[in-house]
Short mmCIF file of C-alpha atoms in Angstrom, two decimals:
data_model
loop_
_atom_site.label_atom_id
_atom_site.label_comp_id
_atom_site.label_asym_id
_atom_site.label_seq_id
_atom_site.Cartn_x
_atom_site.Cartn_y
_atom_site.Cartn_z
CA MET A 1 0.13 -0.21 -0.08
CA ASN A 2 1.41 3.34 -0.66
CA VAL A 3 -0.19 6.90 -0.05
CA VAL A 4 -0.04 10.48 -1.60
CA ILE A 5 0.20 13.30 1.55
CA SER A 6 -0.70 16.55 -0.39
CA VAL A 7 0.49 20.01 1.65
CA LEU A 8 -1.31 22.96 0.71
CA GLY A 9 1.71 25.17 1.19
CA ASN A 10 5.32 25.07 0.69
CA ASP A 11 6.63 23.54 3.89
CA ILE A 12 6.77 19.58 3.91
CA LYS A 13 9.46 19.24 6.71
CA PRO A 14 6.70 17.92 8.69
CA VAL A 15 6.17 15.05 6.15
CA LEU A 16 9.73 14.32 5.24
CA GLU A 17 10.53 13.99 9.14
CA TYR A 18 7.68 11.55 10.15
CA SER A 19 9.58 8.07 10.65
CA GLY A 20 5.80 6.62 10.22
CA LEU A 21 6.34 7.37 6.40
CA LYS A 22 9.00 5.74 4.03
CA VAL A 23 9.55 9.05 1.54
CA THR A 24 10.02 7.62 -2.23
CA ARG A 25 9.31 11.13 -4.08
CA THR A 26 7.77 14.37 -4.18
CA VAL A 27 6.04 16.50 -6.75
CA HIS A 28 5.70 20.10 -6.94
CA LEU A 29 2.01 21.42 -7.76
CA SER A 30 1.31 25.30 -8.35
CA ARG A 31 -0.44 25.71 -4.91
CA SER A 32 0.78 22.50 -3.27
CA ILE A 33 3.33 20.13 -2.72
CA ASP A 34 2.63 15.65 -3.11
CA VAL A 35 4.68 13.39 -1.19
CA TYR A 36 4.11 10.03 -1.86
CA GLY A 37 5.44 7.00 0.09
CA THR A 38 5.09 3.80 1.87
CA PRO A 39 3.46 4.01 5.29
CA LEU A 40 5.23 2.44 8.30
CA VAL A 41 1.83 2.38 10.61
CA ASP A 42 -1.62 1.49 10.15
CA PHE A 43 -3.19 4.48 7.32
CA LYS A 44 -5.62 5.41 9.96
CA ASP A 45 -3.11 6.21 12.29
CA LEU A 46 -1.27 7.93 9.15
CA GLN A 47 -4.69 9.98 8.78
CA GLN A 48 -4.80 10.80 12.69
CA HIS A 49 -1.27 11.89 12.79
CA PHE A 50 -1.65 14.52 10.15
CA TYR A 51 -4.73 15.57 11.24
CA ARG A 52 -3.13 16.76 14.64
CA VAL A 53 -0.21 18.09 12.57
CA SER A 54 -2.36 19.98 10.59
CA GLU A 55 -4.27 21.64 13.78
CA GLU A 56 -0.84 22.28 15.56
CA LEU A 57 0.77 24.28 12.17
CA LYS A 58 -2.40 25.76 10.72
CA VAL A 59 -1.25 23.52 7.48
CA ASP A 60 -3.83 21.61 5.58
CA ILE A 61 -2.14 18.29 5.16
CA GLY A 62 -4.45 15.26 3.80
CA VAL A 63 -3.62 11.92 3.28
CA GLN A 64 -4.77 9.42 0.34
CA LEU A 65 -3.92 5.77 -1.05
CA ASP A 66 -2.16 6.57 -4.02
CA THR A 67 -4.56 4.87 -6.22
CA ILE A 68 -5.73 5.70 -9.95
CA ASP A 69 -8.68 6.70 -8.88
CA ARG A 70 -7.31 9.66 -6.46
CA SER A 71 -6.88 11.85 -9.91
CA HIS A 72 -9.60 10.23 -12.21
CA LYS A 73 -12.66 11.28 -10.40
CA ARG A 74 -16.24 10.78 -12.39
CA LEU A 75 -18.06 12.88 -10.20
CA VAL A 76 -17.88 15.81 -7.52
CA VAL A 77 -21.24 16.87 -5.62
CA PHE A 78 -20.67 20.17 -3.79
CA ASP A 79 -22.88 21.83 -1.00
CA MET A 80 -23.71 25.08 -2.10
CA ASP A 81 -23.98 27.93 1.03
CA SER A 82 -20.71 28.96 2.04
CA THR A 83 -19.14 26.34 -0.29
CA LEU A 84 -19.92 27.06 -4.01
CA ILE A 85 -21.10 30.86 -2.71
CA GLN A 86 -20.23 32.55 -0.36
CA GLN A 87 -23.55 33.12 1.67
CA GLU A 88 -26.24 31.55 3.43
CA VAL A 89 -29.23 31.44 0.91
CA ILE A 90 -31.66 31.79 4.02
CA ASP A 91 -29.74 33.94 5.96
CA GLU A 92 -29.91 36.39 3.21
CA LEU A 93 -33.75 35.75 2.61
CA ALA A 94 -34.04 36.87 6.67
CA ARG A 95 -31.88 39.99 5.91
CA GLU A 96 -34.25 41.04 3.31
CA LEU A 97 -37.21 41.03 5.78
CA GLY A 98 -35.31 41.95 8.83
CA VAL A 99 -35.53 38.85 10.60
CA TYR A 100 -31.51 38.14 9.92
CA ASP A 101 -31.27 38.04 14.04
CA GLN A 102 -33.85 35.71 14.50
CA ILE A 103 -32.90 32.76 11.59
CA ALA A 104 -28.97 33.46 11.72
CA PRO A 105 -28.72 31.68 14.67
CA ILE A 106 -30.45 28.86 14.11
CA THR A 107 -28.57 28.42 10.99
CA GLU A 108 -24.98 28.94 12.74
CA SER A 109 -26.73 26.22 15.36
CA ALA A 110 -27.78 23.69 12.35
CA MET A 111 -24.34 23.70 10.58
CA ARG A 112 -22.34 23.30 13.57
CA GLY A 113 -24.82 19.42 14.30
CA GLU A 114 -26.31 21.22 17.80
CA ILE A 115 -29.99 20.95 16.37
CA ASP A 116 -31.75 18.95 13.82
CA PHE A 117 -31.77 20.04 10.67
CA ASP A 118 -35.22 19.29 9.53
CA GLU A 119 -36.52 21.13 12.90
CA SER A 120 -34.46 24.08 12.23
CA LEU A 121 -35.05 24.79 8.43
CA LYS A 122 -38.88 24.60 9.33
CA ARG A 123 -38.42 27.28 11.99
CA ARG A 124 -36.60 29.50 9.41
CA VAL A 125 -38.91 28.93 6.67
CA GLY A 126 -41.92 29.55 9.25
CA LEU A 127 -40.21 33.32 9.73
CA LEU A 128 -40.55 33.93 6.09
CA THR A 129 -43.97 33.46 5.80
CA GLY A 130 -46.05 35.90 3.90
CA ALA A 131 -42.75 37.33 2.19
CA PRO A 132 -43.26 38.04 -1.42
CA ALA A 133 -41.85 35.06 -3.71
CA SER A 134 -39.91 38.37 -5.62
CA ILE A 135 -37.64 38.09 -2.58
CA ILE A 136 -35.58 35.12 -4.18
CA GLU A 137 -34.96 36.85 -7.18
CA THR A 138 -33.68 39.95 -5.04
CA VAL A 139 -31.37 37.70 -3.35
CA LYS A 140 -29.91 35.94 -6.38
CA SER A 141 -28.96 39.00 -7.80
CA ARG A 142 -26.78 39.42 -4.61
CA ILE A 143 -25.11 35.76 -4.92
CA GLN A 144 -21.28 35.74 -4.57
CA PHE A 145 -19.51 32.91 -6.13
CA THR A 146 -16.53 31.59 -4.04
CA GLU A 147 -13.11 32.65 -5.15
CA GLY A 148 -11.72 29.72 -7.51
CA ALA A 149 -15.52 28.05 -8.11
CA LEU A 150 -15.97 28.56 -11.87
CA GLU A 151 -12.01 27.77 -12.35
CA THR A 152 -12.40 24.72 -10.46
CA CYS A 153 -15.76 23.31 -11.97
CA GLN A 154 -14.55 24.34 -15.71
CA GLN A 155 -11.04 22.43 -14.91
CA LEU A 156 -13.25 19.60 -13.59
CA LYS A 157 -15.57 19.56 -16.78
CA ARG A 158 -12.36 19.62 -18.90
CA LEU A 159 -11.48 16.30 -17.73
CA GLY A 160 -14.74 14.61 -18.16
CA VAL A 161 -15.67 15.17 -14.56
CA LYS A 162 -19.79 15.30 -13.59
CA LEU A 163 -20.48 17.60 -11.33
CA ALA A 164 -23.26 18.53 -8.93
CA VAL A 165 -24.94 21.11 -6.46
CA VAL A 166 -26.86 19.06 -3.54
CA SER A 167 -28.12 21.94 -1.36
CA GLY A 168 -30.06 22.14 2.04
CA GLY A 169 -31.05 25.61 0.54
CA PHE A 170 -33.47 26.10 -2.47
CA MET A 171 -34.05 25.10 -5.90
CA PRO A 172 -33.79 28.52 -7.41
CA LEU A 173 -30.64 29.22 -6.21
CA ALA A 174 -29.61 26.00 -6.88
CA LEU A 175 -30.56 26.29 -10.22
CA HIS A 176 -28.87 29.91 -10.84
CA VAL A 177 -25.47 27.88 -9.66
CA LYS A 178 -26.00 25.12 -11.71
CA GLN A 179 -26.09 27.14 -14.99
CA THR A 180 -23.57 29.73 -13.99
CA LEU A 181 -21.10 27.00 -12.68
CA GLY A 182 -22.17 24.35 -15.88
CA LEU A 183 -22.65 21.91 -13.33
CA ASP A 184 -24.84 18.51 -14.76
CA TYR A 185 -27.31 18.66 -11.46
CA ALA A 186 -28.93 20.62 -9.18
CA PHE A 187 -31.03 19.57 -6.04
CA ALA A 188 -32.40 21.67 -3.48
CA ASN A 189 -35.53 22.48 -0.66
CA THR A 190 -38.70 24.13 -2.72
CA LEU A 191 -40.41 26.75 -1.19
CA GLU A 192 -44.36 26.80 -0.95
CA GLU A 193 -45.80 30.03 -2.92
CA LYS A 194 -49.31 31.18 -3.20
CA ASP A 195 -50.95 34.11 -4.96
CA GLY A 196 -47.01 35.24 -4.98
CA TYR A 197 -46.14 35.17 -1.28
CA LEU A 198 -44.24 32.54 0.67
CA THR A 199 -46.57 30.11 2.70
CA GLY A 200 -43.72 29.21 5.14
CA ASN A 201 -43.93 25.98 4.05
CA VAL A 202 -41.66 23.17 2.22
CA LEU A 203 -42.84 21.06 -0.57
CA GLY A 204 -41.72 17.44 -0.55
CA LYS A 205 -39.01 15.74 0.87
CA ILE A 206 -36.57 18.04 2.95
CA VAL A 207 -32.88 17.91 1.45
CA ASN A 208 -31.29 16.55 4.68
CA ALA A 209 -28.19 14.87 5.72
CA GLN A 210 -29.41 11.77 4.82
CA ARG A 211 -30.83 12.74 1.71
CA LYS A 212 -27.64 14.45 0.32
CA ALA A 213 -26.42 11.47 0.79
CA ASP A 214 -28.97 9.06 -1.33
CA LEU A 215 -29.15 11.49 -3.87
CA LEU A 216 -24.97 10.95 -3.91
CA THR A 217 -25.72 7.55 -4.35
CA VAL A 218 -28.58 7.42 -6.75
CA MET A 219 -26.00 10.01 -9.11
CA ALA A 220 -23.07 7.93 -8.90
CA GLN A 221 -24.87 5.03 -10.02
CA VAL A 222 -26.85 6.88 -12.72
CA GLU A 223 -23.06 8.09 -13.68
CA ARG A 224 -21.71 4.03 -13.52
CA ALA A 225 -19.26 5.52 -10.95
CA ASP A 226 -17.61 3.97 -8.41
CA LEU A 227 -17.86 5.55 -4.90
CA SER A 228 -14.31 5.66 -4.87
CA GLN A 229 -14.47 7.95 -7.84
CA VAL A 230 -16.64 9.83 -6.21
CA LEU A 231 -15.66 13.23 -4.44
CA ALA A 232 -18.29 15.47 -1.77
CA VAL A 233 -17.18 18.65 -0.81
CA GLY A 234 -19.03 20.87 1.77
CA ASP A 235 -18.86 23.08 5.56
CA GLY A 236 -21.79 21.96 7.58
CA ALA A 237 -23.01 18.94 9.48
CA ASN A 238 -25.69 18.17 7.22
CA ASP A 239 -22.46 17.33 4.92
CA LEU A 240 -21.79 14.33 7.08
CA LEU A 241 -23.45 11.91 5.52
CA MET A 242 -22.65 12.54 1.93
CA MET A 243 -18.97 12.61 2.49
CA LYS A 244 -18.82 9.26 4.41
CA GLU A 245 -20.17 7.54 1.20
CA CYS A 246 -16.85 8.94 -0.77
CA LEU A 247 -13.80 10.96 -0.58
CA GLY A 248 -14.97 13.87 1.49
CA ILE A 249 -13.48 17.41 1.90
CA ALA A 250 -14.11 19.93 4.39
CA TYR A 251 -14.48 23.46 3.00
CA ASN A 252 -13.40 25.89 5.66
CA ALA A 253 -16.34 23.91 7.66
CA LYS A 254 -17.35 23.65 11.21
CA PRO A 255 -14.98 21.99 13.91
CA LYS A 256 -17.11 18.51 13.37
CA VAL A 257 -17.01 18.42 9.96
CA GLN A 258 -13.11 18.88 9.90
CA GLN A 259 -12.83 16.56 12.52
CA GLN A 260 -14.55 13.70 10.59
CA ALA A 261 -13.77 14.35 6.74
CA ASP A 262 -11.00 12.94 4.81
CA LEU A 263 -9.79 16.04 3.79
CA ARG A 264 -9.29 19.85 4.72
CA ILE A 265 -9.19 22.94 2.69
CA ASN A 266 -8.70 25.86 4.93
CA ARG A 267 -8.29 28.32 2.59
CA PRO A 268 -10.45 31.26 0.70
CA SER A 269 -10.09 29.54 -2.82
CA LEU A 270 -11.81 26.53 -4.06
CA LEU A 271 -8.88 25.52 -6.54
CA TYR A 272 -7.13 23.65 -3.76
CA VAL A 273 -9.59 20.87 -4.67
CA LEU A 274 -7.68 20.18 -7.95
CA SER A 275 -4.63 20.06 -5.43
CA TYR A 276 -6.06 17.28 -3.41
CA LEU A 277 -6.69 15.26 -7.02
CA GLY A 278 -3.29 16.10 -8.18
CA VAL A 279 -4.41 18.61 -10.95
CA ASN A 280 -2.37 21.48 -11.25
#
């Protein structure tokens, strides 16, 4: 068994000095350095060691098996809010209605995994009752994409990768993200409207953690991709189940997510997703 350890930066000294790894070669990429080698300890122990080093040195170090699937993904699934885009959409809707101070703490608690996502979504959507449906278009015009999101998606598309956004947010925004970034799939919640106003209800199944994982699995089946050829990227606790189905990257994520994800990015740009795949 061989491994590749990716350092998102230039200092590979902590990797080269670790006695649990027999280094065979290093490869310098544009945003990172890959160290290849043979582990002299259990793979899980290797991961845990470099997670601790990452925390101590405040540098992202990711450990993966050195297999062909590492750089040959067939499906990448992104969360939307605070991942592909910089905002939390429901918080932006709340700003428009003057209820941000009521909704934002619920959002933050849900993303940390402290309260049930379904219940938190119902509470937050309930606070939107009576808002004009046009508010969604207003918020859409203010969406700011994450640094490197477009370039990352374009590069992955050139490599033949299918791309998806799976969000606990709302479909009009997810479709906007899909169109702008050239994604292949978009899934999110549907807000009920009546006579041009929001009713405060969500239609259909709520896109929660389990639903995200289920959708990822179904898309992998449709694309005939083994789960080892799938990558999930997200920041919140409701992304953890889909991350556990495949390789998972925690992007500027909550502590609980960072602890459980395979890989971590604590930098502004999504381009570091490519670094973990060994792509320049």
